[in-house]
């Protein structure tokens, strides 16, 4: 990133911090609108105070190839030099959505991780850059936007040059996302549910679609086009993920139809097949999705005319690289 862009980014961070400061003492950053004082260490639904807690900060090769690099091509090289690329992924503790089936439940529900000062979080970013990360990928950033912005300010002032990936569950407020214009380079929301009943049942958030649709519209306004560099690595843009759930393909169809009608068929989609029942998944979703379910959703996306899609069909078998255990040093066993 050129110096002028860093300067602009720092100005935008200052502005966002000013605009969002009220949430430190009465947090309404996300649709849960807890209204608690995080500076006084009160905790809301996300169970997070005024600092972020970090579980892991690692090079991750399991994201979309435009974010993680092309692992298969690099596999041999990685034996010699493990840190050629990968997404510089930071997993935070806590979550503002807490899906009952969350594969990251050790973080979202059990809050595993260590509180980090803003300086420590910035150092993690700089360390990932030094290891060759292609970007800084903040996983579940919604509830820690303020400490994230404060840390980015330190990191960008001290030489961070990587694009920022905002890797979210989609349960966001559009007016908060508006403040991230000029700061977030790549939005990576998982657009989970269309049906309020399903969202309530699995995530206790009947208003999920109402908020996520507006937030993703705002993300699309800011970063309409996926921009790749000459190595086919994303520098800017929006990738809308959708985790396909067992027995729920009509809901998947409704999500795809909404994107086609309200955003664009040029939106880059990532259709995820990796669902594994975890934690408190209710009985009706206690299995992986089938090939048929995945292929029906993929066919629907093709029929609707989506131009760019990431397909994950090879990962139907339980996939160690996509099913993390955050008790391990490397949760995805890449090392
Ligand atoms: S960010 Fe956390 S405390 Fe703030 S409104 Fe959302 S869940 Fe509540």
Short mmCIF file of C-alpha atoms and ligand atoms in Angstrom, two decimals:
data_model
loop_
_atom_site.label_atom_id
_atom_site.label_comp_id
_atom_site.label_asym_id
_atom_site.label_seq_id
_atom_site.Cartn_x
_atom_site.Cartn_y
_atom_site.Cartn_z
CA UNK A 1 0.00 0.00 0.00
CA UNK A 2 1.42 3.40 -0.92
CA UNK A 3 2.17 5.96 1.79
CA UNK A 4 -0.61 8.35 0.71
CA UNK A 5 -3.14 5.53 1.16
CA UNK A 6 -1.83 4.75 4.65
CA UNK A 7 -2.16 8.42 5.54
CA UNK A 8 -5.76 8.43 4.29
CA UNK A 9 -6.49 5.24 6.19
CA UNK A 10 -5.14 6.76 9.41
CA UNK A 11 -7.40 9.80 8.94
CA UNK A 12 -10.40 7.54 8.39
CA UNK A 13 -9.53 5.52 11.50
CA UNK A 14 -9.42 8.74 13.60
CA UNK A 15 -12.81 9.76 12.21
CA UNK A 16 -14.38 6.35 12.83
CA UNK A 17 -13.06 6.32 16.40
CA UNK A 18 -14.64 9.73 17.01
CA UNK A 19 -17.97 8.65 15.50
CA UNK A 20 -18.13 5.36 17.38
CA UNK A 21 -16.76 6.58 20.75
CA UNK A 22 -20.22 6.67 22.35
CA UNK A 23 -20.31 2.84 22.18
CA UNK A 24 -17.49 2.59 24.72
CA UNK A 25 -19.85 3.77 27.43
CA UNK A 26 -23.16 2.53 25.99
CA UNK A 27 -22.48 -0.25 23.54
CA UNK A 28 -24.96 -0.51 20.67
CA UNK A 29 -22.36 -1.51 18.10
CA UNK A 30 -24.33 -4.49 16.88
CA UNK A 31 -28.04 -5.34 16.60
CA UNK A 32 -28.02 -6.87 20.12
CA UNK A 33 -27.88 -3.27 21.42
CA UNK A 34 -26.87 -4.26 24.96
CA UNK A 35 -26.30 -0.64 26.06
CA UNK A 36 -23.60 -1.60 28.58
CA UNK A 37 -20.55 0.41 29.62
CA UNK A 38 -17.55 -1.49 28.30
CA UNK A 39 -15.07 0.95 29.82
CA UNK A 40 -16.42 -0.02 33.25
CA UNK A 41 -15.84 -3.68 32.32
CA UNK A 42 -19.54 -4.43 31.99
CA UNK A 43 -20.13 -7.27 29.57
CA UNK A 44 -22.95 -7.69 27.11
CA UNK A 45 -24.04 -10.58 24.91
CA UNK A 46 -20.56 -10.83 23.30
CA UNK A 47 -18.94 -11.17 26.73
CA UNK A 48 -16.16 -8.73 25.79
CA UNK A 49 -14.82 -5.67 27.59
CA UNK A 50 -13.00 -2.68 26.15
CA UNK A 51 -9.97 -4.64 24.91
CA UNK A 52 -9.94 -7.46 22.40
CA UNK A 53 -8.98 -10.99 23.47
CA UNK A 54 -6.92 -13.00 21.01
CA UNK A 55 -6.98 -16.77 20.69
CA UNK A 56 -4.60 -17.20 17.75
CA UNK A 57 -2.78 -15.02 15.23
CA UNK A 58 -1.60 -17.36 12.46
CA UNK A 59 -0.94 -17.79 8.78
CA UNK A 60 -4.06 -19.55 7.53
CA UNK A 61 -4.26 -21.42 4.23
CA UNK A 62 -7.91 -22.46 4.42
CA UNK A 63 -9.63 -19.26 3.26
CA UNK A 64 -10.60 -18.58 -0.36
CA UNK A 65 -7.44 -18.81 -2.52
CA UNK A 66 -7.54 -15.08 -3.30
CA UNK A 67 -7.10 -14.50 0.44
CA UNK A 68 -4.88 -17.40 1.52
CA UNK A 69 -2.72 -17.84 -1.54
CA UNK A 70 -2.61 -20.95 -3.62
CA UNK A 71 -1.70 -23.60 -1.06
CA UNK A 72 -1.61 -26.59 -3.44
CA UNK A 73 0.90 -24.84 -5.68
CA UNK A 74 2.93 -23.82 -2.64
CA UNK A 75 2.82 -27.11 -0.74
CA UNK A 76 6.28 -28.26 -1.82
CA UNK A 77 7.81 -24.89 -1.24
CA UNK A 78 6.14 -24.70 2.16
CA UNK A 79 8.18 -27.68 3.33
CA UNK A 80 11.27 -25.49 2.99
CA UNK A 81 9.80 -22.13 3.79
CA UNK A 82 6.56 -22.32 5.74
CA UNK A 83 5.80 -18.65 5.66
CA UNK A 84 5.60 -17.91 1.98
CA UNK A 85 2.04 -16.62 2.16
CA UNK A 86 -1.27 -17.37 3.82
CA UNK A 87 -3.87 -15.08 5.28
CA UNK A 88 -2.68 -13.31 8.43
CA UNK A 89 -5.63 -14.47 10.47
CA UNK A 90 -6.44 -13.23 13.94
CA UNK A 91 -9.08 -15.19 15.86
CA UNK A 92 -10.77 -13.14 18.56
CA UNK A 93 -12.64 -14.42 21.60
CA UNK A 94 -16.33 -13.73 22.05
CA UNK A 95 -19.01 -13.21 19.41
CA UNK A 96 -22.10 -11.08 18.94
CA UNK A 97 -24.08 -13.85 17.21
CA UNK A 98 -23.15 -17.20 18.84
CA UNK A 99 -24.71 -19.76 16.51
CA UNK A 100 -25.65 -22.93 18.33
CA UNK A 101 -23.60 -25.02 15.84
CA UNK A 102 -20.52 -22.79 15.78
CA UNK A 103 -17.34 -24.66 14.80
CA UNK A 104 -15.37 -21.93 16.60
CA UNK A 105 -17.43 -22.39 19.79
CA UNK A 106 -14.28 -22.52 21.91
CA UNK A 107 -13.89 -18.82 21.06
CA UNK A 108 -17.44 -17.61 20.47
CA UNK A 109 -19.12 -19.35 23.40
CA UNK A 110 -16.30 -20.40 25.75
CA UNK A 111 -14.29 -17.20 25.27
CA UNK A 112 -10.90 -18.92 25.04
CA UNK A 113 -8.11 -16.44 24.47
CA UNK A 114 -6.04 -13.81 26.22
CA UNK A 115 -6.91 -10.13 26.61
CA UNK A 116 -4.53 -8.05 24.53
CA UNK A 117 -3.62 -4.38 24.79
CA UNK A 118 -4.00 -2.35 21.59
CA UNK A 119 -0.19 -2.37 21.29
CA UNK A 120 -0.09 -6.17 21.59
CA UNK A 121 -2.76 -6.57 18.92
CA UNK A 122 -0.82 -4.20 16.64
CA UNK A 123 2.36 -6.19 17.26
CA UNK A 124 0.54 -9.38 16.21
CA UNK A 125 -0.39 -7.70 12.93
CA UNK A 126 3.16 -6.54 12.29
CA UNK A 127 4.49 -10.00 13.16
CA UNK A 128 2.10 -11.62 10.66
CA UNK A 129 3.27 -9.17 8.01
CA UNK A 130 6.87 -10.13 8.74
CA UNK A 131 5.97 -13.81 8.33
CA UNK A 132 4.70 -13.11 4.81
CA UNK A 133 0.94 -12.75 5.37
CA UNK A 134 -1.05 -11.55 2.38
CA UNK A 135 -3.50 -9.58 4.50
CA UNK A 136 -4.72 -9.05 8.05
CA UNK A 137 -7.86 -11.15 8.43
CA UNK A 138 -9.91 -10.19 11.49
CA UNK A 139 -12.24 -13.10 12.32
CA UNK A 140 -15.43 -12.06 14.15
CA UNK A 141 -14.49 -8.39 14.43
CA UNK A 142 -17.99 -6.93 15.00
CA UNK A 143 -17.82 -6.73 18.79
CA UNK A 144 -14.19 -5.56 18.90
CA UNK A 145 -14.33 -2.83 16.25
CA UNK A 146 -13.09 -0.17 18.66
CA UNK A 147 -9.96 -1.99 19.95
CA UNK A 148 -9.36 -3.19 16.39
CA UNK A 149 -9.37 0.38 15.06
CA UNK A 150 -7.08 1.57 17.87
CA UNK A 151 -4.64 -1.25 17.13
CA UNK A 152 -4.77 -0.63 13.37
CA UNK A 153 -3.84 2.97 14.03
CA UNK A 154 -0.69 1.81 15.84
CA UNK A 155 0.10 -0.87 13.28
CA UNK A 156 -0.34 1.34 10.19
CA UNK A 157 1.75 4.05 11.88
CA UNK A 158 4.50 1.49 12.40
CA UNK A 159 4.78 0.01 8.94
CA UNK A 160 1.75 -2.22 8.39
CA UNK A 161 0.95 -2.18 4.68
CA UNK A 162 -1.39 -5.14 4.26
CA UNK A 163 -5.05 -5.01 3.20
CA UNK A 164 -7.58 -5.49 6.01
CA UNK A 165 -10.12 -8.32 5.70
CA UNK A 166 -13.32 -7.91 7.73
CA UNK A 167 -14.40 -11.54 8.24
CA UNK A 168 -17.81 -11.31 9.87
CA UNK A 169 -20.95 -13.29 10.62
CA UNK A 170 -23.03 -10.58 8.89
CA UNK A 171 -25.00 -9.62 12.03
CA UNK A 172 -24.01 -5.99 11.77
CA UNK A 173 -25.52 -2.51 11.81
CA UNK A 174 -25.22 -0.74 8.45
CA UNK A 175 -24.59 2.62 10.17
CA UNK A 176 -21.56 1.14 11.97
CA UNK A 177 -20.24 -0.41 8.74
CA UNK A 178 -20.55 3.04 7.10
CA UNK A 179 -17.79 4.21 9.44
CA UNK A 180 -15.40 1.57 8.10
CA UNK A 181 -15.33 3.08 4.59
CA UNK A 182 -11.72 3.67 3.56
CA UNK A 183 -10.47 1.37 6.35
CA UNK A 184 -11.69 -2.11 5.41
CA UNK A 185 -10.25 -3.31 2.11
CA UNK A 186 -12.03 -6.64 1.78
CA UNK A 187 -15.40 -7.45 3.30
CA UNK A 188 -15.98 -11.16 3.92
CA UNK A 189 -19.44 -11.56 5.48
CA UNK A 190 -21.11 -14.95 5.91
CA UNK A 191 -24.73 -14.28 4.84
CA UNK A 192 -26.29 -17.01 6.97
CA UNK A 193 -30.07 -16.91 7.06
CA UNK A 194 -33.04 -15.49 5.21
CA UNK A 195 -35.76 -16.93 7.43
CA UNK A 196 -36.33 -15.16 10.78
CA UNK A 197 -37.53 -18.45 12.29
CA UNK A 198 -34.33 -20.26 11.31
CA UNK A 199 -32.16 -17.37 12.52
CA UNK A 200 -34.01 -17.33 15.84
CA UNK A 201 -33.77 -21.07 16.27
CA UNK A 202 -30.07 -21.42 15.44
CA UNK A 203 -28.68 -18.06 16.57
CA UNK A 204 -31.32 -16.38 18.75
CA UNK A 205 -31.47 -13.53 16.22
CA UNK A 206 -34.84 -13.32 14.44
CA UNK A 207 -33.79 -9.95 12.98
CA UNK A 208 -30.65 -11.41 11.37
CA UNK A 209 -31.72 -10.94 7.73
CA UNK A 210 -33.19 -7.50 8.39
CA UNK A 211 -29.77 -6.27 9.62
CA UNK A 212 -27.39 -8.42 7.54
CA UNK A 213 -29.09 -7.46 4.26
CA UNK A 214 -28.64 -3.73 4.98
CA UNK A 215 -25.07 -4.19 6.24
CA UNK A 216 -24.05 -6.25 3.19
CA UNK A 217 -25.66 -3.65 0.91
CA UNK A 218 -23.44 -1.05 2.57
CA UNK A 219 -20.36 -3.29 2.18
CA UNK A 220 -21.22 -3.66 -1.51
CA UNK A 221 -21.58 0.13 -1.87
CA UNK A 222 -18.08 0.59 -0.44
CA UNK A 223 -16.28 -2.28 -2.14
CA UNK A 224 -18.29 -3.20 -5.23
CA UNK A 225 -15.60 -4.88 -7.28
CA UNK A 226 -13.20 -7.62 -6.28
CA UNK A 227 -9.78 -6.34 -7.25
CA UNK A 228 -6.92 -8.84 -7.58
CA UNK A 229 -3.20 -8.14 -7.99
CA UNK A 230 -1.02 -9.80 -10.63
CA UNK A 231 -0.64 -12.86 -8.35
CA UNK A 232 -4.46 -13.16 -8.14
CA UNK A 233 -4.50 -12.09 -4.51
CA UNK A 234 -7.39 -9.87 -3.39
CA UNK A 235 -6.54 -6.26 -2.60
CA UNK A 236 -10.07 -4.85 -2.35
CA UNK A 237 -13.66 -5.99 -2.69
CA UNK A 238 -16.49 -8.04 -1.27
CA UNK A 239 -16.81 -11.82 -1.08
CA UNK A 240 -20.18 -12.98 0.23
CA UNK A 241 -19.93 -16.37 1.89
CA UNK A 242 -22.85 -18.66 2.51
CA UNK A 243 -22.51 -21.67 4.77
CA UNK A 244 -25.00 -24.25 3.47
CA UNK A 245 -26.82 -26.04 6.29
CA UNK A 246 -28.39 -29.52 6.15
CA UNK A 247 -32.11 -29.55 5.21
CA UNK A 248 -32.12 -25.77 4.62
CA UNK A 249 -31.59 -25.34 0.88
CA UNK A 250 -34.78 -23.29 0.42
CA UNK A 251 -33.27 -20.73 2.78
CA UNK A 252 -30.03 -20.84 0.75
CA UNK A 253 -32.07 -20.23 -2.43
CA UNK A 254 -33.75 -17.21 -0.83
CA UNK A 255 -30.35 -15.72 0.10
CA UNK A 256 -29.03 -16.19 -3.43
CA UNK A 257 -32.18 -14.70 -4.98
CA UNK A 258 -31.93 -11.67 -2.71
CA UNK A 259 -28.27 -11.07 -3.65
CA UNK A 260 -29.06 -11.40 -7.38
CA UNK A 261 -32.01 -9.00 -7.13
CA UNK A 262 -30.66 -6.45 -4.66
CA UNK A 263 -26.89 -6.38 -5.19
CA UNK A 264 -25.61 -7.81 -8.43
CA UNK A 265 -24.87 -11.04 -10.24
CA UNK A 266 -21.29 -9.84 -10.38
CA UNK A 267 -20.96 -10.22 -6.58
CA UNK A 268 -18.31 -12.80 -5.76
CA UNK A 269 -19.95 -15.72 -3.94
CA UNK A 270 -18.30 -18.35 -1.78
CA UNK A 271 -20.52 -21.40 -1.28
CA UNK A 272 -19.29 -23.30 1.75
CA UNK A 273 -19.85 -27.03 2.18
CA UNK A 274 -17.76 -27.44 5.32
CA UNK A 275 -20.60 -27.51 7.87
CA UNK A 276 -19.93 -30.01 10.66
CA UNK A 277 -22.34 -30.30 13.58
CA UNK A 278 -20.56 -28.78 16.56
CA UNK A 279 -21.29 -27.71 20.10
CA UNK A 280 -25.08 -27.31 20.60
CA UNK A 281 -26.27 -28.08 17.06
CA UNK A 282 -29.93 -29.20 17.32
CA UNK A 283 -30.91 -32.73 16.19
CA UNK A 284 -32.16 -31.69 12.72
CA UNK A 285 -28.74 -30.37 11.72
CA UNK A 286 -26.68 -33.18 13.26
CA UNK A 287 -25.09 -34.21 9.98
CA UNK A 288 -22.92 -32.83 7.20
CA UNK A 289 -24.66 -31.53 4.09
CA UNK A 290 -25.02 -33.97 1.21
CA UNK A 291 -23.52 -33.68 -2.29
CA UNK A 292 -27.09 -33.28 -3.58
CA UNK A 293 -27.79 -30.35 -1.27
CA UNK A 294 -24.55 -28.64 -2.22
CA UNK A 295 -25.06 -29.23 -5.93
CA UNK A 296 -28.63 -27.90 -5.80
CA UNK A 297 -27.47 -24.66 -4.21
CA UNK A 298 -24.61 -24.38 -6.69
CA UNK A 299 -27.02 -25.02 -9.60
CA UNK A 300 -29.34 -22.31 -8.27
CA UNK A 301 -26.45 -19.81 -8.17
CA UNK A 302 -25.54 -20.75 -11.75
CA UNK A 303 -29.16 -20.46 -12.87
CA UNK A 304 -29.35 -16.98 -11.31
CA UNK A 305 -26.33 -16.02 -13.38
CA UNK A 306 -23.64 -15.37 -10.74
CA UNK A 307 -20.39 -14.78 -12.57
CA UNK A 308 -17.76 -15.50 -9.88
CA UNK A 309 -18.04 -18.29 -7.34
CA UNK A 310 -15.72 -20.13 -5.01
CA UNK A 311 -16.77 -23.75 -4.81
CA UNK A 312 -15.77 -26.01 -1.93
CA UNK A 313 -17.12 -29.39 -2.99
CA UNK A 314 -13.90 -31.30 -2.34
CA UNK A 315 -14.27 -30.82 1.39
CA UNK A 316 -17.27 -33.09 2.08
CA UNK A 317 -15.19 -35.57 4.01
CA UNK A 318 -14.33 -34.29 7.50
CA UNK A 319 -11.51 -31.90 6.72
CA UNK A 320 -8.92 -31.30 9.39
CA UNK A 321 -7.83 -28.05 7.75
CA UNK A 322 -11.35 -26.62 7.97
CA UNK A 323 -12.39 -27.93 11.39
CA UNK A 324 -10.35 -26.16 14.01
CA UNK A 325 -9.40 -27.09 17.53
CA UNK A 326 -8.28 -23.94 19.28
CA UNK A 327 -6.60 -25.94 22.03
CA UNK A 328 -3.85 -26.69 19.51
CA UNK A 329 -0.99 -24.33 18.72
CA UNK A 330 -2.05 -24.51 15.08
CA UNK A 331 -5.85 -25.02 15.18
CA UNK A 332 -5.98 -26.08 11.51
CA UNK A 333 -2.87 -28.29 11.45
CA UNK A 334 -1.20 -26.43 8.62
CA UNK A 335 2.25 -26.55 10.15
S1 LIG B 1 -20.97 -5.49 20.55
FE1 LIG B 1 -21.36 -6.83 22.32
S2 LIG B 1 -21.92 -5.45 24.00
FE2 LIG B 1 -22.07 -4.28 22.09
S3 LIG B 1 -24.19 -4.44 21.48
FE3 LIG B 1 -23.11 -6.09 20.44
S4 LIG B 1 -23.23 -7.88 21.78
FE4 LIG B 1 -23.80 -6.08 22.97
#
